[in-house]
Short mmCIF file of N, CA and C in Angstrom, two decimals:
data_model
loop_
_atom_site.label_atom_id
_atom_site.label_comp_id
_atom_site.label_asym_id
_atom_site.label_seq_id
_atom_site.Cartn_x
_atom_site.Cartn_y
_atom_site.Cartn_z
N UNK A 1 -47.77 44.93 -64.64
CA UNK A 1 -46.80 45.93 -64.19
C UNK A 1 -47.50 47.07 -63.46
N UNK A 2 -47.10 47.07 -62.37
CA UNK A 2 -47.29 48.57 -61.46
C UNK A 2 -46.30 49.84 -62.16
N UNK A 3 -46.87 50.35 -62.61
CA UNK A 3 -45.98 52.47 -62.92
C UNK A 3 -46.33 53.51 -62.09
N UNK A 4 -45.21 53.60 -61.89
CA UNK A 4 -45.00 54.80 -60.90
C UNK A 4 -46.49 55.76 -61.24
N UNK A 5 -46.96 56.35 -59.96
CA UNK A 5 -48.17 57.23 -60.24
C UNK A 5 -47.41 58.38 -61.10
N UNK A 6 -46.52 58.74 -60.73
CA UNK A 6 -45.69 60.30 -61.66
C UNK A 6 -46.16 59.81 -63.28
N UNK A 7 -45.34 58.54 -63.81
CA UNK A 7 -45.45 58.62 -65.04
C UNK A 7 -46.93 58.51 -65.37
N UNK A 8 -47.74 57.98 -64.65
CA UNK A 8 -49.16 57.88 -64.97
C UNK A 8 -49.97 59.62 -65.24
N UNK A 9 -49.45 60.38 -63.95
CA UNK A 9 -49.83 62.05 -63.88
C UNK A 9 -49.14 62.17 -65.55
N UNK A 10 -47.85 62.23 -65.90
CA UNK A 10 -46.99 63.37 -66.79
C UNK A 10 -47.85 62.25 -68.15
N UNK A 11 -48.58 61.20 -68.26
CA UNK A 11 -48.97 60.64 -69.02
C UNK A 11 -50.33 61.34 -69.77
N UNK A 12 -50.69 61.81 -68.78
CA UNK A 12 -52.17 62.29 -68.59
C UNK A 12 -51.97 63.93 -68.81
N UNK A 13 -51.07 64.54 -68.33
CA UNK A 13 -50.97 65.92 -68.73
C UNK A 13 -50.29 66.10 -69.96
N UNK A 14 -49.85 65.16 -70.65
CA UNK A 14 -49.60 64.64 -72.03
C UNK A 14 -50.26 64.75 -73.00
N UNK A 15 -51.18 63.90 -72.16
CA UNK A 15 -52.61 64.07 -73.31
C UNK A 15 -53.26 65.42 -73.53
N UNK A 16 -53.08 66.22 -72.05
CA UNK A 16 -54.27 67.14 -72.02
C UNK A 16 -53.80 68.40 -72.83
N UNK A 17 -51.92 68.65 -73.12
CA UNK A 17 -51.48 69.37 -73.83
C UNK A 17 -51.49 68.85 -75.06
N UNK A 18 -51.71 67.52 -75.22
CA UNK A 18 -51.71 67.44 -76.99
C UNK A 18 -53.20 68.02 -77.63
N UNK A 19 -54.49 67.81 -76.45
CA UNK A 19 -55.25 68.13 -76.81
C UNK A 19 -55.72 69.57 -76.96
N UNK A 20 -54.94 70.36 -76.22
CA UNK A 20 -55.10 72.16 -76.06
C UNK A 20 -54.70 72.33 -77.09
N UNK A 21 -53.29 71.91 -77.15
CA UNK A 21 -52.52 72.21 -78.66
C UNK A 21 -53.49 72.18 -80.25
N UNK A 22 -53.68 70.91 -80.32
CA UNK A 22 -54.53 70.69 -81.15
C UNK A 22 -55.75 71.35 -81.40
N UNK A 23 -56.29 71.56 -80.25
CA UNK A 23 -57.57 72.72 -80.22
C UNK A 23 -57.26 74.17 -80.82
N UNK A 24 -56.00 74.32 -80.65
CA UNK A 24 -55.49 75.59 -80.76
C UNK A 24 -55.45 75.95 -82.23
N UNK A 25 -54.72 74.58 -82.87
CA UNK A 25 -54.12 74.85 -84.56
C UNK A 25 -55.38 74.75 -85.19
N UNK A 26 -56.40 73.82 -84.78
CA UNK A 26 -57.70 74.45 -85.10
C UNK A 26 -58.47 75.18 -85.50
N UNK A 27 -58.45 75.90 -84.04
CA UNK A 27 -58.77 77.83 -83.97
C UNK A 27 -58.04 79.03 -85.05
N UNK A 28 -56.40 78.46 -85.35
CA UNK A 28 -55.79 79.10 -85.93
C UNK A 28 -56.03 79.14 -87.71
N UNK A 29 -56.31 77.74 -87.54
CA UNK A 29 -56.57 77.31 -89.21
C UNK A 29 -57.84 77.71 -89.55
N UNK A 30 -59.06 77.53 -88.59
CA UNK A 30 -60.35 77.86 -88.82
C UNK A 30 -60.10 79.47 -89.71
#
């Protein structure tokens, strides 16, 4: 299957907010 490049981008900026996020509750819990 070919996917649209969009869902591939909003796939990937997906990740990169789950990972800020996560960095964040981190920082908060630390």
């Amino acid at each position: 299957h070919a996917y649209p490049l969009r869902f591939i981008l909003v796939g990937i900026l997906m990740d990169m907010i789950g990972i800020w996020i996560i960095n964040v509750l981190f920082v908060f819990n630390a």
